[in-house]
PDB file of C-alpha atoms in Angstrom:
ATOM      1  CA  MET A   1     148.805 185.091 153.419  1.00  0.00           C
ATOM      2  CA  VAL A   2     151.861 187.217 154.088  1.00  0.00           C
ATOM      3  CA  MET A   3     155.042 186.037 152.441  1.00  0.00           C
ATOM      4  CA  GLY A   4     158.420 187.156 153.654  1.00  0.00           C
ATOM      5  CA  THR A   5     161.764 186.884 152.029  1.00  0.00           C
ATOM      6  CA  SER A   6     164.948 185.177 153.076  1.00  0.00           C
ATOM      7  CA  VAL A   7     168.537 185.450 151.988  1.00  0.00           C
ATOM      8  CA  LEU A   8     170.370 182.599 150.297  1.00  0.00           C
ATOM      9  CA  SER A   9     174.093 182.994 149.886  1.00  0.00           C
ATOM     10  CA  LEU A  10     176.117 180.637 147.758  1.00  0.00           C
ATOM     11  CA  ARG A  11     179.510 180.325 146.166  1.00  0.00           C
ATOM     12  CA  ILE A  12     179.788 179.622 142.473  1.00  0.00           C
ATOM     13  CA  ASP A  13     182.788 179.632 140.228  1.00  0.00           C
ATOM     14  CA  HIS A  14     183.544 182.569 137.970  1.00  0.00           C
ATOM     15  CA  GLU A  15     182.646 180.760 134.738  1.00  0.00           C
ATOM     16  CA  LEU A  16     179.191 179.838 135.984  1.00  0.00           C
ATOM     17  CA  LEU A  17     178.552 183.374 137.213  1.00  0.00           C
ATOM     18  CA  GLU A  18     179.543 184.759 133.817  1.00  0.00           C
ATOM     19  CA  ARG A  19     177.188 182.324 132.062  1.00  0.00           C
ATOM     20  CA  LEU A  20     174.386 183.349 134.422  1.00  0.00           C
ATOM     21  CA  ARG A  21     175.115 187.024 133.738  1.00  0.00           C
ATOM     22  CA  HIS A  22     175.004 186.350 130.003  1.00  0.00           C
ATOM     23  CA  HIS A  23     171.687 184.470 130.180  1.00  0.00           C
ATOM     24  CA  ALA A  24     170.172 187.100 132.466  1.00  0.00           C
ATOM     25  CA  ALA A  25     171.347 189.983 130.253  1.00  0.00           C
ATOM     26  CA  LYS A  26     169.787 188.361 127.171  1.00  0.00           C
ATOM     27  CA  ARG A  27     166.462 188.511 129.004  1.00  0.00           C
ATOM     28  CA  GLY A  28     167.000 191.974 130.454  1.00  0.00           C
ATOM     29  CA  MET A  29     167.115 190.589 133.990  1.00  0.00           C
ATOM     30  CA  SER A  30     169.418 190.724 136.959  1.00  0.00           C
ATOM     31  CA  VAL A  31     171.294 187.543 137.835  1.00  0.00           C
ATOM     32  CA  GLN A  32     169.247 187.285 141.033  1.00  0.00           C
ATOM     33  CA  ASP A  33     165.929 187.523 139.159  1.00  0.00           C
ATOM     34  CA  TYR A  34     167.127 185.050 136.526  1.00  0.00           C
ATOM     35  CA  VAL A  35     168.169 182.472 139.145  1.00  0.00           C
ATOM     36  CA  VAL A  36     164.943 182.884 141.138  1.00  0.00           C
ATOM     37  CA  ARG A  37     162.806 182.552 137.997  1.00  0.00           C
ATOM     38  CA  THR A  38     164.755 179.439 136.986  1.00  0.00           C
ATOM     39  CA  LEU A  39     164.225 177.877 140.425  1.00  0.00           C
ATOM     40  CA  ILE A  40     160.512 178.704 140.346  1.00  0.00           C
ATOM     41  CA  ARG A  41     160.155 177.171 136.864  1.00  0.00           C
ATOM     42  CA  ASP A  42     161.999 174.018 137.938  1.00  0.00           C
ATOM     43  CA  ASP A  43     159.810 173.730 141.041  1.00  0.00           C
ATOM     44  CA  PHE A  44     156.683 174.081 138.894  1.00  0.00           C
ATOM     45  CA  ASP A  45     157.953 171.457 136.431  1.00  0.00           C
ATOM     46  CA  GLN A  46     158.565 168.999 139.277  1.00  0.00           C
ATOM     47  CA  ARG A  47     155.133 169.610 140.832  1.00  0.00           C
ATOM     48  CA  PHE A  48     153.454 169.300 137.429  1.00  0.00           C
ATOM     49  CA  GLN A  49     155.245 166.020 136.700  1.00  0.00           C
ATOM     50  CA  THR A  50     154.126 164.677 140.087  1.00  0.00           C
ATOM     51  CA  ALA A  51     150.537 165.658 139.294  1.00  0.00           C
ATOM     52  CA  VAL A  52     150.747 163.923 135.905  1.00  0.00           C
ATOM     53  CA  GLU A  53     152.105 160.745 137.519  1.00  0.00           C
ATOM     54  CA  GLU A  54     149.349 160.777 140.141  1.00  0.00           C
ATOM     55  CA  THR A  55     146.717 161.277 137.431  1.00  0.00           C
ATOM     56  CA  GLU A  56     148.117 158.365 135.434  1.00  0.00           C
ATOM     57  CA  ARG A  57     148.104 156.165 138.565  1.00  0.00           C
ATOM     58  CA  PHE A  58     144.481 157.121 139.241  1.00  0.00           C
ATOM     59  CA  TYR A  59     143.240 156.571 135.687  1.00  0.00           C
ATOM     60  CA  GLY A  60     145.642 153.760 134.867  1.00  0.00           C
ATOM     61  CA  PRO A  61     148.080 153.461 131.989  1.00  0.00           C
ATOM     62  CA  SER A  62     146.880 155.039 128.777  1.00  0.00           C
ATOM     63  CA  GLY A  63     147.432 152.472 126.048  1.00  0.00           C
ATOM     64  CA  SER A  64     144.223 152.557 123.986  1.00  0.00           C
ATOM     65  CA  GLU A  65     143.557 156.241 123.475  1.00  0.00           C
ATOM     66  CA  ASP A  66     142.125 157.964 120.440  1.00  0.00           C
ATOM     67  CA  GLU A  67     144.784 159.472 118.198  1.00  0.00           C
ATOM     68  CA  ASP A  68     143.282 162.950 118.720  1.00  0.00           C
ATOM     69  CA  GLN A  69     143.439 162.719 122.511  1.00  0.00           C
ATOM     70  CA  VAL A  70     146.466 164.209 124.250  1.00  0.00           C
ATOM     71  CA  ARG A  71     147.992 162.274 127.131  1.00  0.00           C
ATOM     72  CA  PRO A  72     148.500 164.242 130.370  1.00  0.00           C
ATOM     73  CA  SER A  73     152.242 163.642 130.100  1.00  0.00           C
ATOM     74  CA  ALA A  74     152.548 165.000 126.543  1.00  0.00           C
ATOM     75  CA  GLY A  75     155.650 167.144 126.323  1.00  0.00           C
ATOM     76  CA  ILE A  76     156.945 166.213 129.787  1.00  0.00           C
ATOM     77  CA  ARG A  77     160.366 164.628 129.956  1.00  0.00           C
TER      78      ARG A  77
END
């Protein structure tokens, strides 16, 4: 599979850009890399939550589990 790239241009206010620069600098990243990584993480979180919800629908609500067993949604907001 060959993946290309596209350009996304957006306007953000100065304060937000400065906050993004600060967060990116703390991680040794460019603002562009920081924003892309944040979007990728958010996309993963959303897909993971959807998978958890589908699993819970398939297996039913988990009300009588062992205390040692971890629910699929553990740690998901």
